[in-house]
Structures are given as C-alpha cells and as structure tokens.
mmCIF file of C-alpha atoms in Angstrom:
data_model
loop_
_atom_site.group_PDB
_atom_site.id
_atom_site.type_symbol
_atom_site.label_atom_id
_atom_site.label_comp_id
_atom_site.label_asym_id
_atom_site.label_seq_id
_atom_site.Cartn_x
_atom_site.Cartn_y
_atom_site.Cartn_z
ATOM 1 C CA MET N 25 -26.883 60.671 -206.223
ATOM 2 C CA GLN N 26 -27.556 59.173 -202.787
ATOM 3 C CA PRO N 27 -27.394 55.373 -202.541
ATOM 4 C CA SER N 28 -30.787 53.883 -201.794
ATOM 5 C CA PRO N 29 -31.141 52.480 -198.275
ATOM 6 C CA SER N 30 -30.697 48.744 -197.852
ATOM 7 C CA PRO N 31 -33.939 46.731 -197.618
ATOM 8 C CA SER N 32 -33.227 46.003 -193.944
ATOM 9 C CA ALA N 33 -32.788 49.716 -193.151
ATOM 10 C CA VAL N 34 -36.120 50.484 -194.826
ATOM 11 C CA ASP N 35 -37.652 47.551 -192.973
ATOM 12 C CA ALA N 36 -36.298 48.636 -189.585
ATOM 13 C CA GLY N 37 -37.536 52.201 -190.200
ATOM 14 C CA ARG N 38 -41.021 50.905 -191.026
ATOM 15 C CA LEU N 39 -40.950 48.753 -187.904
ATOM 16 C CA ARG N 40 -39.997 51.741 -185.752
ATOM 17 C CA ALA N 41 -42.978 53.685 -187.149
ATOM 18 C CA ALA N 42 -45.281 50.825 -186.080
ATOM 19 C CA LEU N 43 -44.236 50.850 -182.406
ATOM 20 C CA LEU N 44 -46.855 52.055 -179.918
ATOM 21 C CA PRO N 45 -46.548 55.682 -178.763
ATOM 22 C CA VAL N 46 -45.824 56.484 -175.096
ATOM 23 C CA PRO N 47 -48.828 55.256 -173.066
ATOM 24 C CA LYS N 48 -50.530 57.826 -170.819
ATOM 25 C CA GLY N 49 -48.754 58.188 -167.495
ATOM 26 C CA MET N 50 -45.594 56.428 -168.689
ATOM 27 C CA ARG N 51 -42.200 57.606 -169.955
ATOM 28 C CA VAL N 52 -39.668 56.200 -172.428
ATOM 29 C CA ALA N 53 -37.239 54.005 -170.499
ATOM 30 C CA TYR N 54 -35.317 52.762 -173.526
ATOM 31 C CA GLY N 55 -35.258 53.269 -177.295
ATOM 32 C CA PRO N 56 -36.716 53.217 -179.749
ATOM 33 C CA GLU N 57 -33.742 51.267 -181.086
ATOM 34 C CA ILE N 58 -33.576 49.744 -184.568
ATOM 35 C CA GLY N 59 -31.179 47.268 -186.158
ATOM 36 C CA ALA N 60 -30.555 43.525 -186.378
ATOM 37 C CA PHE N 61 -32.513 41.873 -183.542
ATOM 38 C CA GLY N 62 -29.489 40.052 -182.102
ATOM 39 C CA THR N 63 -27.429 43.258 -181.881
ATOM 40 C CA LEU N 64 -30.006 45.362 -180.020
ATOM 41 C CA LYS N 65 -29.169 46.336 -176.439
ATOM 42 C CA SER N 66 -32.437 44.917 -175.061
ATOM 43 C CA THR N 67 -31.811 41.538 -176.760
ATOM 44 C CA ARG N 68 -28.247 41.352 -175.426
ATOM 45 C CA LEU N 69 -29.364 42.324 -171.888
ATOM 46 C CA GLY N 70 -32.139 39.721 -172.017
ATOM 47 C CA LEU N 71 -29.690 36.976 -173.043
ATOM 48 C CA GLU N 72 -27.259 38.073 -170.326
ATOM 49 C CA ALA N 73 -30.006 37.993 -167.658
ATOM 50 C CA ALA N 74 -31.076 34.516 -168.859
ATOM 51 C CA ARG N 75 -27.479 33.249 -168.551
ATOM 52 C CA GLU N 76 -27.238 34.555 -164.971
ATOM 53 C CA THR N 77 -30.575 33.009 -163.930
ATOM 54 C CA LYS N 78 -30.474 29.405 -162.749
ATOM 55 C CA ILE N 79 -33.706 27.657 -163.755
ATOM 56 C CA ASP N 80 -34.747 24.230 -162.485
ATOM 57 C CA ARG N 81 -36.169 23.552 -165.975
ATOM 58 C CA PRO N 82 -33.608 25.063 -168.424
ATOM 59 C CA GLU N 83 -35.864 24.251 -171.401
ATOM 60 C CA CYS N 84 -38.315 26.867 -170.096
ATOM 61 C CA ALA N 85 -35.883 29.781 -170.488
ATOM 62 C CA GLY N 86 -37.137 31.749 -173.479
ATOM 63 C CA ALA N 87 -39.967 29.278 -174.184
ATOM 64 C CA ALA N 88 -42.841 30.713 -176.292
ATOM 65 C CA GLN N 89 -40.590 33.594 -177.488
ATOM 66 C CA LEU N 90 -38.473 34.284 -180.575
ATOM 67 C CA ASP N 91 -35.029 32.695 -180.138
ATOM 68 C CA PRO N 92 -32.324 35.331 -180.804
ATOM 69 C CA ALA N 93 -29.707 32.541 -180.844
ATOM 70 C CA LYS N 94 -31.022 31.428 -184.272
ATOM 71 C CA PRO N 95 -29.117 33.309 -187.032
ATOM 72 C CA GLU N 96 -32.247 34.044 -189.123
ATOM 73 C CA ILE N 97 -33.823 35.723 -186.074
ATOM 74 C CA ALA N 98 -30.635 37.398 -184.780
ATOM 75 C CA ASP N 99 -29.966 38.979 -188.205
ATOM 76 C CA ALA N 100 -33.590 40.069 -188.823
ATOM 77 C CA PRO N 101 -34.424 43.814 -188.866
ATOM 78 C CA ALA N 102 -36.081 44.855 -185.607
ATOM 79 C CA ALA N 103 -37.334 47.801 -183.569
ATOM 80 C CA VAL N 104 -37.646 47.851 -179.773
ATOM 81 C CA VAL N 105 -38.981 50.361 -177.247
ATOM 82 C CA ALA N 106 -39.615 50.219 -173.494
ATOM 83 C CA TYR N 107 -41.867 52.421 -171.373
ATOM 84 C CA SER N 108 -41.987 52.616 -167.591
ATOM 85 C CA ALA N 109 -43.911 54.113 -164.700
ATOM 86 C CA ASN N 110 -43.956 53.498 -160.944
ATOM 87 C CA ARG N 111 -46.596 50.822 -161.482
ATOM 88 C CA GLY N 112 -44.615 48.800 -164.062
ATOM 89 C CA SER N 113 -43.225 48.618 -167.566
ATOM 90 C CA ILE N 114 -44.101 47.756 -171.172
ATOM 91 C CA THR N 115 -41.527 46.496 -173.685
ATOM 92 C CA GLU N 116 -42.449 46.050 -177.353
ATOM 93 C CA ALA N 117 -40.343 44.465 -180.086
ATOM 94 C CA LEU N 118 -41.137 44.115 -183.797
ATOM 95 C CA VAL N 119 -39.022 41.674 -185.831
ATOM 96 C CA SER N 120 -39.233 41.261 -189.622
ATOM 97 C CA LEU N 121 -38.299 37.643 -190.339
ATOM 98 C CA PRO N 122 -37.088 36.331 -193.734
ATOM 99 C CA SER N 123 -40.111 33.971 -193.828
ATOM 100 C CA PRO N 124 -43.210 33.549 -191.638
ATOM 101 C CA GLY N 125 -42.276 32.203 -188.216
ATOM 102 C CA PHE N 126 -44.021 32.000 -184.867
ATOM 103 C CA PRO N 127 -42.765 30.796 -181.467
ATOM 104 C CA ASP N 128 -44.006 27.404 -180.316
ATOM 105 C CA ALA N 129 -46.621 27.298 -177.565
ATOM 106 C CA LEU N 130 -45.383 27.114 -173.985
ATOM 107 C CA PRO N 131 -44.502 23.473 -173.180
ATOM 108 C CA GLU N 132 -46.739 21.945 -170.492
ATOM 109 C CA GLN N 133 -43.819 21.426 -168.071
ATOM 110 C CA CYS N 134 -43.062 25.182 -168.222
ATOM 111 C CA ALA N 135 -46.420 26.215 -166.719
ATOM 112 C CA SER N 136 -44.726 26.072 -163.306
ATOM 113 C CA TYR N 137 -41.022 26.229 -162.440
ATOM 114 C CA LYS N 138 -38.548 27.794 -160.038
ATOM 115 C CA ALA N 139 -35.462 29.909 -160.683
ATOM 116 C CA THR N 140 -32.723 31.657 -158.754
ATOM 117 C CA VAL N 141 -32.605 35.303 -159.826
ATOM 118 C CA SER N 142 -29.786 37.415 -158.327
ATOM 119 C CA GLY N 143 -29.592 35.005 -155.375
ATOM 120 C CA THR N 144 -33.373 34.959 -154.716
ATOM 121 C CA ARG N 145 -35.563 31.873 -155.266
ATOM 122 C CA VAL N 146 -38.567 32.791 -157.424
ATOM 123 C CA ALA N 147 -41.523 30.570 -158.358
ATOM 124 C CA TYR N 148 -43.159 31.163 -161.761
ATOM 125 C CA ARG N 149 -46.695 30.079 -162.690
ATOM 126 C CA THR N 150 -47.913 30.710 -166.228
ATOM 127 C CA SER N 151 -51.301 30.272 -167.864
ATOM 128 C CA GLU N 152 -52.328 30.879 -171.459
ATOM 129 C CA LEU N 153 -54.939 33.623 -171.889
ATOM 130 C CA ALA N 154 -58.007 33.580 -174.140
ATOM 131 C CA MET N 155 -56.960 36.806 -175.900
ATOM 132 C CA PRO N 156 -59.048 37.629 -178.989
ATOM 133 C CA ARG N 157 -57.119 36.522 -182.066
ATOM 134 C CA ARG N 158 -54.881 39.201 -183.608
ATOM 135 C CA GLY N 159 -53.047 39.171 -186.930
ATOM 136 C CA ASP N 160 -52.430 35.828 -188.643
ATOM 137 C CA GLU N 161 -51.499 34.162 -185.351
ATOM 138 C CA SER N 162 -51.409 35.321 -181.750
ATOM 139 C CA ARG N 163 -50.901 34.014 -178.255
ATOM 140 C CA ALA N 164 -50.872 35.599 -174.791
ATOM 141 C CA TYR N 165 -49.773 34.451 -171.341
ATOM 142 C CA LEU N 166 -49.975 35.688 -167.765
ATOM 143 C CA THR N 167 -47.132 34.732 -165.427
ATOM 144 C CA THR N 168 -47.073 35.255 -161.659
ATOM 145 C CA ALA N 169 -43.618 35.490 -160.112
ATOM 146 C CA SER N 170 -43.521 34.882 -156.324
ATOM 147 C CA GLY N 171 -40.444 35.278 -154.161
ATOM 148 C CA GLY N 172 -38.183 37.837 -152.584
ATOM 149 C CA ASP N 173 -39.674 41.102 -151.348
ATOM 150 C CA SER N 174 -42.662 41.290 -153.657
ATOM 151 C CA ASP N 175 -44.720 39.358 -156.155
ATOM 152 C CA ALA N 176 -45.104 40.509 -159.747
ATOM 153 C CA GLN N 177 -47.141 39.610 -162.780
ATOM 154 C CA ILE N 178 -45.876 39.449 -166.351
ATOM 155 C CA GLY N 179 -48.295 39.644 -169.257
ATOM 156 C CA SER N 180 -46.769 38.576 -172.551
ATOM 157 C CA MET N 181 -48.119 38.332 -176.059
ATOM 158 C CA VAL N 182 -46.868 37.457 -179.509
ATOM 159 C CA ILE N 183 -48.680 38.478 -182.713
ATOM 160 C CA ARG N 184 -47.666 37.604 -186.278
ATOM 161 C CA ARG N 185 -48.768 39.407 -189.441
ATOM 162 C CA GLY N 186 -47.066 38.064 -192.552
ATOM 163 C CA THR N 187 -43.356 37.815 -191.732
ATOM 164 C CA VAL N 188 -43.426 40.413 -188.927
ATOM 165 C CA VAL N 189 -43.636 39.201 -185.337
ATOM 166 C CA LEU N 190 -44.650 41.557 -182.529
ATOM 167 C CA SER N 191 -43.651 40.652 -178.996
ATOM 168 C CA MET N 192 -44.868 42.589 -175.964
ATOM 169 C CA VAL N 193 -44.103 42.142 -172.263
ATOM 170 C CA VAL N 194 -46.029 44.025 -169.560
ATOM 171 C CA VAL N 195 -44.677 43.840 -165.993
ATOM 172 C CA GLY N 196 -46.422 45.117 -162.857
ATOM 173 C CA ARG N 197 -47.685 44.180 -159.407
ATOM 174 C CA ARG N 198 -50.917 43.174 -161.137
ATOM 175 C CA VAL N 199 -51.454 42.952 -164.898
ATOM 176 C CA LYS N 200 -55.077 43.359 -165.975
ATOM 177 C CA ARG N 201 -56.143 41.046 -168.784
ATOM 178 C CA ASP N 202 -58.402 43.661 -170.384
ATOM 179 C CA GLY N 203 -55.549 46.157 -170.402
ATOM 180 C CA LEU N 204 -53.237 43.588 -172.008
ATOM 181 C CA TYR N 205 -55.866 42.740 -174.646
ATOM 182 C CA GLU N 206 -56.347 46.443 -175.429
ATOM 183 C CA LEU N 207 -52.595 46.907 -175.885
ATOM 184 C CA GLY N 208 -52.655 43.912 -178.236
ATOM 185 C CA ARG N 209 -55.501 45.450 -180.245
ATOM 186 C CA LEU N 210 -53.727 48.814 -180.573
ATOM 187 C CA ALA N 211 -50.366 47.222 -181.419
ATOM 188 C CA ASP N 212 -51.977 44.953 -184.019
ATOM 189 C CA GLN N 213 -53.720 47.945 -185.653
ATOM 190 C CA LYS N 214 -50.347 49.701 -186.072
ATOM 191 C CA LEU N 215 -48.767 46.476 -187.308
ATOM 192 C CA ALA N 216 -51.523 46.024 -189.910
ATOM 193 C CA ARG N 217 -50.622 49.424 -191.441
ATOM 194 C CA ILE N 218 -47.078 48.317 -192.321
ATOM 195 C CA THR N 219 -47.860 44.751 -193.362
ATOM 196 C CA SER N 220 -50.947 45.147 -195.563
#
C-alpha cells in the first residue's frame, strides 16, 4: 500500500493547479516549481538580489510582500511560475500559510526611494492602485523605476483567500492598469476553486 502524500505535498500540488496558464504571446521562463516557499529557486534568487542591492531606505526592501525570512512563511507550501516575452515578464506565487496572513501596506516613506542595483542608481516611485477587491483581502501597486539605460514599470498585487496568499509581479516598459486588474481577476478565479 502506498503511503498517503503529506498534507504539504497535497497542498503544493493544489497550489500548482491554481497557477495561471501561459498568457498569449508569452513563454514559460521558470517553473512551475513547488515546495516550501523559502527553498524555491525564485525565493532564494529574490533574497540574493535584495542583499546585493543597496537601498537608501533599507526598511523598504520587501515592504508590502510576504517575508520569506519568517519561518512560518519560509516553511509554507508554495507554487511559483514565471512567464516572459520581449515586452516583459509575469511572476506568480501561491503560498499556503498555517493561518491567515497578509503583508502590511506599503509604509509612506517607501513611496519614493533610491537604490544602487548592479552599480546603477535607480529611483523608485510607487503608488497604490484602486484595484477592484479580490478574495478576502487584496492590494495592488504600480512602481516606476528610473535610471540606467531604460525606465521600467512594475505592477504588483497580493490577494488572500483563506490562508492562501497569491503574489503577482508584472514587469515591462509600461504596465497597463486594466491588464493588471484582469490578471488579478483571472488569478483570483483560479484561487477561489482551490480555497472554497
């Protein structure tokens, strides 16, 4: 008789099934990967990049996101996938927490700050978006990064349903709010299927 899968394995498998499919005109750049959030390649690379970036306001690094340095978040079952195209990328992560949790709102002092990224000075300006509410809680931001050879925009959103938190980051030369909201709607629909 086969041993039954551990609850976290079942959880991570369910999370993987709830990830968005490849958007039209994009390709899979990474994943889908499942496992404990802190052990995933994308989480480790993100932490490494944050350590190598010198920010004039260190408290803004990782603000308004799940903190993988916290054991209950690092050990939580997760699924991550990234898609890319010439025009930009989309990264989605689903994390099943032991109890309901949601990142704090972006602190006021983090709406504007500067950082040195790979030797280049970059200025970041972030504003909260009026995204239609999704799940039990949701929040979305649009960040403009200026510096170096080109400017970029980063659309980010976090949605919670029950104990599952969905995080999505969209990067491009220009991120359209309506497109970000539509991704949030589609992602929340898939999330609702595994949490209801």
